[in-house]
JSON list of C-alpha atoms in Angstrom, two decimals:
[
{"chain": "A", "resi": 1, "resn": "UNK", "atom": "CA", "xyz": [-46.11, 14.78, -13.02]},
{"chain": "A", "resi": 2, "resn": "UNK", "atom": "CA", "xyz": [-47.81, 11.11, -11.91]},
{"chain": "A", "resi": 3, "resn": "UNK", "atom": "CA", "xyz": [-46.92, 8.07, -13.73]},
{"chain": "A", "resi": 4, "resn": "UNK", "atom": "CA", "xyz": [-49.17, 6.63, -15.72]},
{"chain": "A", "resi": 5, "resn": "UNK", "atom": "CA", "xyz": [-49.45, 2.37, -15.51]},
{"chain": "A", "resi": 6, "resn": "UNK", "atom": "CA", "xyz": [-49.81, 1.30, -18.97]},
{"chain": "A", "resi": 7, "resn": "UNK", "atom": "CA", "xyz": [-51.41, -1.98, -19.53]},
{"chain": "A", "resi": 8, "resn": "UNK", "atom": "CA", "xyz": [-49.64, -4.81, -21.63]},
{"chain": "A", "resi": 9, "resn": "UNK", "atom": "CA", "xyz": [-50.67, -5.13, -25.27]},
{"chain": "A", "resi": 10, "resn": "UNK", "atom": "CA", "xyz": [-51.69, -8.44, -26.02]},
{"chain": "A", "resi": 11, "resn": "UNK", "atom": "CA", "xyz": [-49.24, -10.77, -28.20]},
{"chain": "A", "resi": 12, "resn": "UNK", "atom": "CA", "xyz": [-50.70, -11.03, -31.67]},
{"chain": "A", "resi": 13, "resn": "UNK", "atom": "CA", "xyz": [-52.09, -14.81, -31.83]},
{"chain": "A", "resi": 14, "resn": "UNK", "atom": "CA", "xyz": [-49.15, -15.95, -34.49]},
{"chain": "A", "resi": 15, "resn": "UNK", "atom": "CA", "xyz": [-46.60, -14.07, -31.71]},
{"chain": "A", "resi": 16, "resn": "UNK", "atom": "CA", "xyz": [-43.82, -17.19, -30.03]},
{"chain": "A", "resi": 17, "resn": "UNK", "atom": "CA", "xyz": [-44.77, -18.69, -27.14]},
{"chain": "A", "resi": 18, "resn": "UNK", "atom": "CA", "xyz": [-42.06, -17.20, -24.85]},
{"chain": "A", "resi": 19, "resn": "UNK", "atom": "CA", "xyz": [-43.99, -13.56, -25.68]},
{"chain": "A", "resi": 20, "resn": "UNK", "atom": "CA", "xyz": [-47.31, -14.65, -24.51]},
{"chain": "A", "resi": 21, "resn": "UNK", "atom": "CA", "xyz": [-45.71, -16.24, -21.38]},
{"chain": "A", "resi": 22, "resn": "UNK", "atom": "CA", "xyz": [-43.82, -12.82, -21.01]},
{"chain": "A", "resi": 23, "resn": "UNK", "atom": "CA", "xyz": [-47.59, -11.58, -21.39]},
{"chain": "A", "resi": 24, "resn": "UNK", "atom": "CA", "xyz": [-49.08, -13.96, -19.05]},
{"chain": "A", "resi": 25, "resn": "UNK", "atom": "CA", "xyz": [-46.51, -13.20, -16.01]},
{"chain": "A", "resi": 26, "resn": "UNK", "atom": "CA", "xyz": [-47.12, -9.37, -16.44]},
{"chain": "A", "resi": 27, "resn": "UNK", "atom": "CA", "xyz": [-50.93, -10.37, -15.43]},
{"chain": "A", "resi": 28, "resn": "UNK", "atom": "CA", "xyz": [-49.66, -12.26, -12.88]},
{"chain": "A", "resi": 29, "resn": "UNK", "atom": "CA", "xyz": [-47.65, -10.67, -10.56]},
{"chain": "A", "resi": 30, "resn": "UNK", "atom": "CA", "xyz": [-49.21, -10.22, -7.23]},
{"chain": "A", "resi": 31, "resn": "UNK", "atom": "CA", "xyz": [-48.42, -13.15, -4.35]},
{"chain": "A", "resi": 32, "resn": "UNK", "atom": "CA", "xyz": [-52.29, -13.66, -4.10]},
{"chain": "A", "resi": 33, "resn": "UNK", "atom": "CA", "xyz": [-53.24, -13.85, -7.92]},
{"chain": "A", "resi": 34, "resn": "UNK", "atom": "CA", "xyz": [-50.23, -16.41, -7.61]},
{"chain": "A", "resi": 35, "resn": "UNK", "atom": "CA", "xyz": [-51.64, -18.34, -4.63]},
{"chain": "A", "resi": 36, "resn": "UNK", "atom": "CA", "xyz": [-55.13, -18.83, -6.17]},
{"chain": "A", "resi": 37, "resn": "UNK", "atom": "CA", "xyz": [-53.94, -19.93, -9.13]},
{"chain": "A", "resi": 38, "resn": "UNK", "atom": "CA", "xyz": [-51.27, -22.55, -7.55]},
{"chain": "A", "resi": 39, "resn": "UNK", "atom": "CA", "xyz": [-54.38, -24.31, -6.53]},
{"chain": "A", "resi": 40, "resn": "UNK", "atom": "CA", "xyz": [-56.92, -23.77, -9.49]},
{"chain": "A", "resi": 41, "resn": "UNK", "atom": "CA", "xyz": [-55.09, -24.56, -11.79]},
{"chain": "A", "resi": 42, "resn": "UNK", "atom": "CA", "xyz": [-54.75, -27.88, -10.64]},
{"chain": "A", "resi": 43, "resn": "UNK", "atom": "CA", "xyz": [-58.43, -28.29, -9.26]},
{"chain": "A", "resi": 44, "resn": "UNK", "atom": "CA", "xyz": [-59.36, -27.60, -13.18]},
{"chain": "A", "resi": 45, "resn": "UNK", "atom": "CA", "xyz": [-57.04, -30.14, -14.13]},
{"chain": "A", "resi": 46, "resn": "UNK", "atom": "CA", "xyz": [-58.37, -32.60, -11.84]},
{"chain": "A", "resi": 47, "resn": "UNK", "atom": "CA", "xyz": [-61.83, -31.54, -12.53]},
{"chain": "A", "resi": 48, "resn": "UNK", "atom": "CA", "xyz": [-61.78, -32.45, -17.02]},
{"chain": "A", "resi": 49, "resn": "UNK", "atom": "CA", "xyz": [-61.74, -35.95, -16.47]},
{"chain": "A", "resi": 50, "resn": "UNK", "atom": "CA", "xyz": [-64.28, -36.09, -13.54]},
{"chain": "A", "resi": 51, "resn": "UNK", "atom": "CA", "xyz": [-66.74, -34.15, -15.84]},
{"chain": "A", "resi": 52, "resn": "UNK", "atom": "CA", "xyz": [-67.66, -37.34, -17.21]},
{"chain": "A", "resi": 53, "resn": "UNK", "atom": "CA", "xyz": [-66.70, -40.04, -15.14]},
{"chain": "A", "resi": 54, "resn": "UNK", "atom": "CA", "xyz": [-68.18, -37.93, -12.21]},
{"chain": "A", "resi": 55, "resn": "UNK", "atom": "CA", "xyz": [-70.37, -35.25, -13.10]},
{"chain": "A", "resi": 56, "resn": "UNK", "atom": "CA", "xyz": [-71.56, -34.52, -9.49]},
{"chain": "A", "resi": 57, "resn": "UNK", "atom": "CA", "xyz": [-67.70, -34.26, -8.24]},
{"chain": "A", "resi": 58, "resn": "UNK", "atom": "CA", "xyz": [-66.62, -32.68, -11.37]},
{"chain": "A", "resi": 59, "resn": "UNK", "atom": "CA", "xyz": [-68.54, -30.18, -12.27]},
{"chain": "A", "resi": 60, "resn": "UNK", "atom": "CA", "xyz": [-68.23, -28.31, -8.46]},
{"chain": "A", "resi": 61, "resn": "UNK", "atom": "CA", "xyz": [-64.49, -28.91, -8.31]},
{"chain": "A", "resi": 62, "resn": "UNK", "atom": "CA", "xyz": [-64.84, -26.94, -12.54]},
{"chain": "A", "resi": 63, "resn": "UNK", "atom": "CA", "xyz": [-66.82, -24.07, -11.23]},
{"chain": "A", "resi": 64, "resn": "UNK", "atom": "CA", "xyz": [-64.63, -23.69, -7.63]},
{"chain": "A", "resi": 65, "resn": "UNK", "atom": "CA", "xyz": [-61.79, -23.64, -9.27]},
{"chain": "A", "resi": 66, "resn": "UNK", "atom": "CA", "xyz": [-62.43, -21.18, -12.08]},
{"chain": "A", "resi": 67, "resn": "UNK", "atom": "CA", "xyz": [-64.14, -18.82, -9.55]},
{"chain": "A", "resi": 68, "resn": "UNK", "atom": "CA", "xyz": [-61.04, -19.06, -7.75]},
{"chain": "A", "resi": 69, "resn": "UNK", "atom": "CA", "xyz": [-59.14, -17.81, -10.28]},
{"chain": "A", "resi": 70, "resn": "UNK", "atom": "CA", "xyz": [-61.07, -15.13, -11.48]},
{"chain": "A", "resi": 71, "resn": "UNK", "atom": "CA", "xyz": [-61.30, -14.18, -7.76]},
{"chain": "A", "resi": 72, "resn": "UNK", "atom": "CA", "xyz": [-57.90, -13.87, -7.72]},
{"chain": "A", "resi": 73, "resn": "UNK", "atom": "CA", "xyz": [-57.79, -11.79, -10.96]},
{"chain": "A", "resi": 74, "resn": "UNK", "atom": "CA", "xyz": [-60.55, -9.05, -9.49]},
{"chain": "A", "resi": 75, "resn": "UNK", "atom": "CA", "xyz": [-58.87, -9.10, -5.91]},
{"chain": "A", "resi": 76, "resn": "UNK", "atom": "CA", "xyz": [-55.24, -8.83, -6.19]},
{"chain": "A", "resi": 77, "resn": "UNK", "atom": "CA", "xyz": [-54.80, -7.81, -9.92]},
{"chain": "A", "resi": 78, "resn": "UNK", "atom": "CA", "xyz": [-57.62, -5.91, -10.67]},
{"chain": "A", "resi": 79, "resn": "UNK", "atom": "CA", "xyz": [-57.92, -7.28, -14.17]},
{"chain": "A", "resi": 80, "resn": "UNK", "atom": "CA", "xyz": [-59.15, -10.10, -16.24]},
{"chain": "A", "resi": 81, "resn": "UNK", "atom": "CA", "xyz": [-58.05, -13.44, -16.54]},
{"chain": "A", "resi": 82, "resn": "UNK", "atom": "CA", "xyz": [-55.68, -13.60, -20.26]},
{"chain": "A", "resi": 83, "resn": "UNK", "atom": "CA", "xyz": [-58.00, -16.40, -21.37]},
{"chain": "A", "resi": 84, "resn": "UNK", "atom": "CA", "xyz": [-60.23, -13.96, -22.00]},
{"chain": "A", "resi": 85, "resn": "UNK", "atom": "CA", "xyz": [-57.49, -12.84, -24.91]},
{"chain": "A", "resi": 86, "resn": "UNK", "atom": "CA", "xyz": [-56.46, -15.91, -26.57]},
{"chain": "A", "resi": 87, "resn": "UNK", "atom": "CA", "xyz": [-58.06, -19.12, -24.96]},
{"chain": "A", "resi": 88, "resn": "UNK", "atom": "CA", "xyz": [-55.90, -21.86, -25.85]},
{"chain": "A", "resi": 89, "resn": "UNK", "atom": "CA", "xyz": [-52.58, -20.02, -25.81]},
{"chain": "A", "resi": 90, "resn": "UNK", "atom": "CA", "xyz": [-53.09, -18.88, -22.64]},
{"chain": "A", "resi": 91, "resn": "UNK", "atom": "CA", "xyz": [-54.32, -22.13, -21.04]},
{"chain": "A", "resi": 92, "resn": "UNK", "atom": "CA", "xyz": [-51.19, -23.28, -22.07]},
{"chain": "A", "resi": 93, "resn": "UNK", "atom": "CA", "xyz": [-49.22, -20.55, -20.31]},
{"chain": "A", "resi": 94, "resn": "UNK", "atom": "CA", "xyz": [-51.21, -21.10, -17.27]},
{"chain": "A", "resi": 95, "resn": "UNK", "atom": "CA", "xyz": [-49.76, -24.85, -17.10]},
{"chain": "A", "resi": 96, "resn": "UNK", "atom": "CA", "xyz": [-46.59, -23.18, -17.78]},
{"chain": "A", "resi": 97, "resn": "UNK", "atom": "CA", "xyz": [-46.98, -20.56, -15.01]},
{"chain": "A", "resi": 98, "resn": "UNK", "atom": "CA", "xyz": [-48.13, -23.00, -12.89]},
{"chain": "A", "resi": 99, "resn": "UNK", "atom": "CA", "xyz": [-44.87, -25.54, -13.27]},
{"chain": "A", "resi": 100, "resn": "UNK", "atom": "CA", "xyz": [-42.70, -22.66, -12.99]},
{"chain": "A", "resi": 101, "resn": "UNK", "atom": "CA", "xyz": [-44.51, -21.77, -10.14]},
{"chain": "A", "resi": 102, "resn": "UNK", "atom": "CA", "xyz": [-44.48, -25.18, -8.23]},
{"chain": "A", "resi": 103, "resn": "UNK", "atom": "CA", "xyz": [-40.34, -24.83, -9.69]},
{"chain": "A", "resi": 104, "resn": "UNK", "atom": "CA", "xyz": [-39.34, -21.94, -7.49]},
{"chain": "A", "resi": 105, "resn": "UNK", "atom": "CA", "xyz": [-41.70, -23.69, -4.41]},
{"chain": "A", "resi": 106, "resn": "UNK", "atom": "CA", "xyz": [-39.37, -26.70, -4.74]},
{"chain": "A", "resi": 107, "resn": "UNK", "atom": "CA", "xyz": [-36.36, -24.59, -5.12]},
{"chain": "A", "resi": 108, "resn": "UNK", "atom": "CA", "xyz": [-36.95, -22.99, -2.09]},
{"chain": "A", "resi": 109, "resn": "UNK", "atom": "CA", "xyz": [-37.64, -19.61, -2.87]},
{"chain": "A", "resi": 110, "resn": "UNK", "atom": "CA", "xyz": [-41.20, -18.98, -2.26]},
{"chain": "A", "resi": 111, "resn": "UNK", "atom": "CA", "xyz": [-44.21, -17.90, -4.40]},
{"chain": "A", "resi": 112, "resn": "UNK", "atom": "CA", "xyz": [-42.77, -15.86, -7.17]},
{"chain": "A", "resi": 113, "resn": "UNK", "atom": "CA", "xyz": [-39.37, -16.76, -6.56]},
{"chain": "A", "resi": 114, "resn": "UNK", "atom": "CA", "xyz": [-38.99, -13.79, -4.45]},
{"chain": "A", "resi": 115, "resn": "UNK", "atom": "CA", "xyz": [-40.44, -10.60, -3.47]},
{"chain": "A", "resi": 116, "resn": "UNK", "atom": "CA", "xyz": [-44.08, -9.96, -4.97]},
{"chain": "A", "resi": 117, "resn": "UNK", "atom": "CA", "xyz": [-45.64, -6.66, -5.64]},
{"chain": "A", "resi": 118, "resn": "UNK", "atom": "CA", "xyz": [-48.61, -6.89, -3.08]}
]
């Protein structure tokens, strides 16, 4: 009999923050989606403030990066980004991700903090 995948649910939007992180890193698990993210994240970071102060800088760096990400989604995840579910909750867990993320770099044990599913 084959094994079915069955897809997260979502964390209700009054669930603790530690379940939608749990959330987030199940839509997260690949090396790539990790990669792409490790610099978009940042690049949308970088790009809020030059929005304003430098529209023609900011808004490419915006749209790059986000493209990136949901790049990274379609490729190496084949789902959508968890924005899509709860936007501010999950841009949070993205920072999150990403710190953890830069954590285990500095740490010395690669993207993930070890093996990665693809």
């Amino acid at each position: 009999m084959a094994t079915v995948d069955v897809e997260p649910e979502v964390p209700p939007r009054e669930a603790p923050f530690a379940e939608k992180m749990e959330y987030y890193r199940s839509q997260h698990t690949s090396r790539g989606i990790r990669m792409t993210h490790l610099a978009g994240i940042p690049g949308v970071a970088v790009s809020l403030p030059l929005l304003f102060a430098r529209p023609k800088v900011g808004v490419p760096l915006f749209a790059a990066s986000w493209a990136l990400q949901v790049a990274g989604h379609k490729l190496f995840e084949k789902n959508n980004p968890a924005l899509t579910k709860g936007f501010v909750s999950f841009q949070l867990c993205g920072l999150a991700f990403w710190c953890e993320e830069v954590g285990e770099l500095i740490a010395g044990r690669g993207i993930g903090g070890g093996p990665s599913k693809r």
